[in-house]
Amino acid sequence: MKSERADYSVDAGQSPGTWLLRGVMRLDSPEAYARAFEPIVASLAKLPSISIDLSQVVFLNSSGIRALADVLLVAREKRCQVKLFGSAAVPWQKKLASSLTALFPEIVMRIDR
Amino acid sequence: MSTLTVLGAFPEASAQPLSAIEMDLVPIDLVTEWRRCGMIADFMADYMVPGFEQRETARSVLSTVMNELVENAAKFSADTRSPARASIRHHGEVVHLEVRNEATEKHVQSLRELLPVLAHDEATAVFRQRLQDRRGLGLALLARDYGATVGATVLPAGPDGRVTVCLRVVLSAAEVEQR
């Protein structure tokens, strides 16, 4: 499964339930993000856990953070454990870790240097 | 007679900027090619980063914040052909990022509700509530995650019925560099 445009990509990893996001994600609407994240959301119903690697996402706008939070809400509903991976070298990712883990204590977010 | 209204915290800079960039934007350009929002934010951030020691970090933070403001102007301009003005001003200890545009009345009402609450250090609660209500997160996110002061001035409608909003985000220079 792959969703790709010029600025970003959403790719399935080699293991089931692993997702790798890359590039600049500054999409214009919640609908655009819903399309981009659709394969991730679909996987929530099929697996007990998934992981999303954000470390190569240079920018994610607030619509994207909203969309990511929506993924976590669906995961909570489906009782699917979510692990997020980020990079300390990318400022928004460090901020996101604090915001999301405060609101979704059930997720694991690991920030690597 | 038109009276300027201040929403939230809108601190004025105490001195002339050390460095600044100001650009006119036409919102219809952004609506027709959304990636221009990011291009403008990246360009303005790139222009400003020589004034910071942690350049990569400053570029990322300034571009992130400016992109939110430019996207706001694209989404909430009353007349997408009427120019908006974006600026970044580095005042030493603080950095002001601003967008001035002719906004929709609905957007002004939204700012009237949001900004006074953000000014009272309730950004975390606002962020949580807006997440649950599925409302826009942008300004609450800047206040919560970047310790930004977010405010606006509103110049009421003149004979043409248009309201001019100047939305300002103030960041400490330390926050821009994540020191």
Coordinates of C-alpha atoms in Angstrom, one line a residue:
Chain A
M1 CA 0.0 0.0 0.0
K2 CA 1.4 3.3 -0.9
S3 CA 0.2 6.9 -1.0
E4 CA 2.6 9.3 -2.7
R5 CA 2.7 12.9 -3.9
A6 CA 5.6 15.1 -4.8
D7 CA 6.3 16.4 -1.3
Y8 CA 5.7 13.4 0.9
S9 CA 5.2 9.6 1.1
V10 CA 3.3 7.2 3.3
D11 CA 4.8 3.7 2.9
A12 CA 4.2 0.4 4.5
G13 CA 7.3 -1.0 6.1
Q14 CA 8.6 -4.6 5.7
S15 CA 6.9 -5.8 8.8
P16 CA 3.1 -5.8 9.0
G17 CA 1.8 -2.7 10.8
T18 CA 4.9 -0.6 10.3
W19 CA 4.5 2.7 8.5
L20 CA 7.1 5.1 7.3
L21 CA 6.2 8.7 6.6
R22 CA 8.7 11.0 4.8
G23 CA 8.9 14.5 3.4
V24 CA 7.0 17.7 3.9
M25 CA 3.4 17.2 5.0
R26 CA 1.6 20.5 4.7
L27 CA -1.6 19.3 3.1
D28 CA -4.5 21.7 2.7
S29 CA -7.4 20.0 4.5
P30 CA -8.5 17.3 6.9
E31 CA -9.9 15.4 3.8
A32 CA -6.4 15.4 2.2
Y33 CA -4.9 13.9 5.3
A34 CA -7.7 11.4 5.6
R35 CA -6.8 10.2 2.1
A36 CA -3.1 10.1 3.0
F37 CA -3.6 8.2 6.3
E38 CA -6.3 5.9 5.0
P39 CA -4.1 2.8 4.8
I40 CA -2.8 3.4 8.3
V41 CA -6.3 3.7 9.7
A42 CA -7.3 0.6 7.8
S43 CA -4.5 -1.3 9.5
L44 CA -5.7 -0.4 13.0
A45 CA -8.6 -2.8 12.7
K46 CA -6.5 -5.7 11.6
L47 CA -3.6 -5.6 14.0
P48 CA -3.1 -5.4 17.8
S49 CA -0.3 -2.9 17.4
I50 CA 1.2 -0.7 14.7
S51 CA 4.2 1.7 14.5
I52 CA 4.5 5.0 12.7
D53 CA 8.0 6.4 12.0
L54 CA 7.8 10.2 11.7
S55 CA 11.5 10.8 12.0
Q56 CA 11.9 11.8 8.3
V57 CA 8.9 14.1 8.2
V58 CA 10.5 17.6 7.9
F59 CA 7.3 19.5 8.5
L60 CA 3.8 18.6 9.6
N61 CA 1.2 21.4 9.8
S62 CA -1.5 21.6 12.4
S63 CA -4.0 19.9 10.1
G64 CA -1.6 17.0 10.0
I65 CA -1.3 16.9 13.8
R66 CA -5.1 17.0 14.0
A67 CA -5.2 14.1 11.5
L68 CA -2.5 12.1 13.5
A69 CA -4.6 12.7 16.6
D70 CA -7.6 11.3 14.8
V71 CA -5.6 8.2 13.9
L72 CA -4.8 7.8 17.7
L73 CA -8.5 8.2 18.5
V74 CA -9.4 5.4 16.1
A75 CA -6.6 3.3 17.5
R76 CA -8.0 3.8 21.0
E77 CA -11.4 2.8 19.8
K78 CA -10.0 -0.4 18.1
R79 CA -7.7 -1.1 21.1
C80 CA -4.7 -1.1 18.8
Q81 CA -1.4 -0.1 20.5
V82 CA 0.4 2.7 18.6
K83 CA 4.2 3.4 18.7
L84 CA 5.5 6.6 17.2
F85 CA 9.1 7.3 16.4
G86 CA 10.5 10.7 16.0
S87 CA 13.8 12.6 15.8
A88 CA 15.1 15.0 18.4
A89 CA 16.8 16.9 15.5
V90 CA 13.4 18.0 14.2
P91 CA 11.9 20.6 16.6
W92 CA 8.2 19.9 15.9
Q93 CA 8.7 16.2 16.7
K94 CA 10.0 16.9 20.2
K95 CA 7.0 19.2 20.7
L96 CA 4.6 16.6 19.4
A97 CA 5.8 14.0 21.8
S98 CA 4.9 16.2 24.7
S99 CA 1.5 17.2 23.3
L100 CA 0.4 13.7 22.3
T101 CA 1.6 11.7 25.2
A102 CA -0.2 14.1 27.6
L103 CA -3.4 13.5 25.7
F104 CA -2.9 9.8 24.8
P105 CA -1.1 8.2 27.7
E106 CA -1.6 4.8 26.1
I107 CA 0.8 5.6 23.1
V108 CA 4.5 5.1 23.1
M109 CA 6.5 7.9 21.4
R110 CA 10.2 7.5 21.2
I111 CA 12.4 10.4 20.2
D112 CA 15.9 9.4 19.0
R113 CA 18.8 11.7 18.5
Chain B
M1 CA -15.5 56.1 13.4
S2 CA -13.4 52.9 13.4
T3 CA -11.9 51.7 16.6
L4 CA -9.1 49.1 16.9
T5 CA -9.9 46.2 19.1
V6 CA -7.2 44.1 20.7
L7 CA -7.9 40.3 21.2
G8 CA -5.7 38.4 23.6
A9 CA -2.2 39.5 24.3
F10 CA -0.7 41.9 21.7
P11 CA 2.6 43.2 23.1
E12 CA 4.4 45.9 21.1
A13 CA 8.1 45.7 20.5
S14 CA 10.2 48.0 22.6
A15 CA 12.6 48.8 19.9
Q16 CA 13.2 48.8 16.2
P17 CA 13.9 45.3 14.8
L18 CA 17.4 44.1 14.3
S19 CA 16.3 42.4 11.2
A20 CA 13.0 42.0 9.3
I21 CA 11.2 40.7 6.3
E22 CA 7.8 41.7 5.0
M23 CA 5.9 40.3 2.0
D24 CA 2.6 40.9 0.3
L25 CA 0.6 37.8 -0.5
V26 CA -2.5 37.3 -2.6
P27 CA -4.6 34.6 -0.9
I28 CA -6.0 33.4 -4.2
D29 CA -2.5 32.4 -5.2
L30 CA -2.2 30.2 -2.1
V31 CA -5.7 28.7 -2.5
T32 CA -4.9 27.7 -6.1
E33 CA -1.5 26.3 -5.3
W34 CA -1.4 25.3 -1.6
R35 CA 2.4 24.6 -1.6
R36 CA 3.0 28.3 -1.9
C37 CA 2.1 28.6 1.8
G38 CA 5.1 26.5 2.6
M39 CA 7.3 28.2 0.0
I40 CA 6.6 31.6 1.6
A41 CA 7.2 30.3 5.1
D42 CA 10.4 28.6 4.1
F43 CA 11.7 31.7 2.3
M44 CA 11.0 34.1 5.1
A45 CA 12.5 31.7 7.6
D46 CA 15.6 31.3 5.5
Y47 CA 16.0 35.0 5.2
M48 CA 15.9 35.4 9.0
V49 CA 18.1 32.6 10.1
P50 CA 21.5 34.4 9.8
G51 CA 20.4 36.3 12.9
F52 CA 20.4 33.1 15.0
E53 CA 23.2 30.8 16.2
Q54 CA 21.2 27.6 15.9
R55 CA 20.3 28.1 12.3
E56 CA 18.7 24.8 11.4
T57 CA 16.5 24.9 14.5
A58 CA 15.5 28.5 14.0
R59 CA 14.6 27.8 10.3
S60 CA 12.4 24.9 11.4
V61 CA 10.6 26.8 14.1
L62 CA 10.2 30.1 12.2
S63 CA 8.9 28.2 9.1
T64 CA 6.5 26.1 11.2
V65 CA 5.0 29.2 12.8
M66 CA 4.9 31.3 9.7
N67 CA 3.3 28.5 7.7
E68 CA 0.4 28.4 10.2
L69 CA -0.2 32.1 9.8
V70 CA 0.0 32.0 6.0
E71 CA -2.4 29.0 5.9
N72 CA -4.7 31.0 8.1
A73 CA -4.7 33.9 5.6
A74 CA -5.4 31.5 2.8
K75 CA -8.3 29.8 4.5
F76 CA -9.9 32.8 6.2
S77 CA -9.6 35.8 3.9
A78 CA -12.9 37.4 3.1
D79 CA -11.7 38.4 -0.4
T80 CA -9.0 36.1 -1.8
R81 CA -7.9 38.7 -4.3
S82 CA -7.3 41.3 -1.6
P83 CA -3.6 41.3 -0.6
A84 CA -2.5 40.1 2.8
R85 CA 0.8 41.1 4.4
A86 CA 3.2 38.7 6.3
S87 CA 6.2 39.7 8.3
I88 CA 8.8 38.4 10.7
R89 CA 10.7 40.9 12.9
H90 CA 13.6 39.9 15.1
H91 CA 13.8 42.2 18.0
G92 CA 16.7 40.5 19.9
E93 CA 15.0 38.8 22.8
V94 CA 11.7 38.3 21.0
V95 CA 10.6 37.6 17.4
H96 CA 7.3 38.8 16.1
L97 CA 5.6 36.9 13.3
E98 CA 2.5 38.5 11.8
V99 CA -0.1 38.3 9.1
R100 CA -2.5 41.1 8.3
N101 CA -5.5 40.4 6.1
E102 CA -9.2 41.1 5.4
A103 CA -10.8 38.3 7.4
T104 CA -14.2 36.6 7.3
E105 CA -16.5 37.6 10.1
K106 CA -16.7 34.0 11.1
H107 CA -12.9 33.9 11.6
V108 CA -13.0 37.1 13.6
Q109 CA -15.6 35.6 15.9
S110 CA -13.5 32.5 16.3
L111 CA -10.5 34.6 17.3
R112 CA -12.7 36.6 19.8
E113 CA -13.4 33.3 21.5
L114 CA -10.0 31.8 21.3
L115 CA -7.4 34.5 21.9
P116 CA -8.5 35.9 25.3
V117 CA -8.4 32.3 26.7
L118 CA -4.9 31.6 25.3
A119 CA -3.8 34.9 26.8
H120 CA -4.6 33.4 30.3
D121 CA -2.1 30.6 30.1
E122 CA -4.8 28.0 29.3
A123 CA -3.2 26.7 26.1
T124 CA -3.1 23.1 27.2
A125 CA -6.8 23.1 28.2
V126 CA -7.7 24.8 24.9
F127 CA -5.6 22.4 22.9
R128 CA -7.3 19.4 24.6
Q129 CA -10.8 20.8 24.1
R130 CA -10.3 21.7 20.5
L131 CA -8.9 18.3 19.8
Q132 CA -12.0 16.7 21.3
D133 CA -14.3 19.1 19.5
R134 CA -12.4 18.5 16.2
R135 CA -11.7 22.2 15.7
G136 CA -8.6 23.8 14.3
L137 CA -5.5 23.4 16.5
G138 CA -3.0 25.8 14.9
L139 CA -2.9 28.8 17.2
A140 CA -3.5 26.7 20.4
L141 CA -0.6 24.4 19.3
L142 CA 1.7 27.4 18.9
A143 CA 0.8 28.7 22.3
R144 CA 1.1 25.4 24.0
D145 CA 4.1 23.9 22.3
Y146 CA 6.2 27.0 21.6
G147 CA 5.2 29.1 24.5
A148 CA 4.0 31.7 22.0
T149 CA 2.0 34.8 22.8
V150 CA -0.8 35.0 20.3
G151 CA -3.0 38.0 19.8
A152 CA -4.7 40.1 17.2
T153 CA -6.0 43.5 16.4
V154 CA -9.3 43.9 14.6
L155 CA -10.2 47.0 12.6
P156 CA -13.9 47.0 12.2
A157 CA -15.7 47.1 8.9
G158 CA -15.6 50.3 7.0
P159 CA -18.0 51.3 4.3
D160 CA -16.9 48.4 2.2
G161 CA -17.9 46.0 5.0
R162 CA -14.5 44.4 5.4
V163 CA -12.7 43.6 8.7
T164 CA -8.9 43.8 8.8
V165 CA -7.2 41.5 11.2
C166 CA -3.6 41.6 12.3
L167 CA -2.7 38.2 13.8
R168 CA 0.6 38.3 15.8
V169 CA 2.6 35.4 17.3
V170 CA 5.4 36.4 19.6
L171 CA 8.2 33.9 20.3
S172 CA 11.2 34.3 22.6
A173 CA 14.5 34.0 20.7
A174 CA 15.4 31.2 23.1
E175 CA 12.3 29.3 21.9
V176 CA 13.2 29.9 18.3
E177 CA 16.6 28.3 18.9
Q178 CA 15.2 25.7 21.4
R179 CA 17.9 26.8 23.9

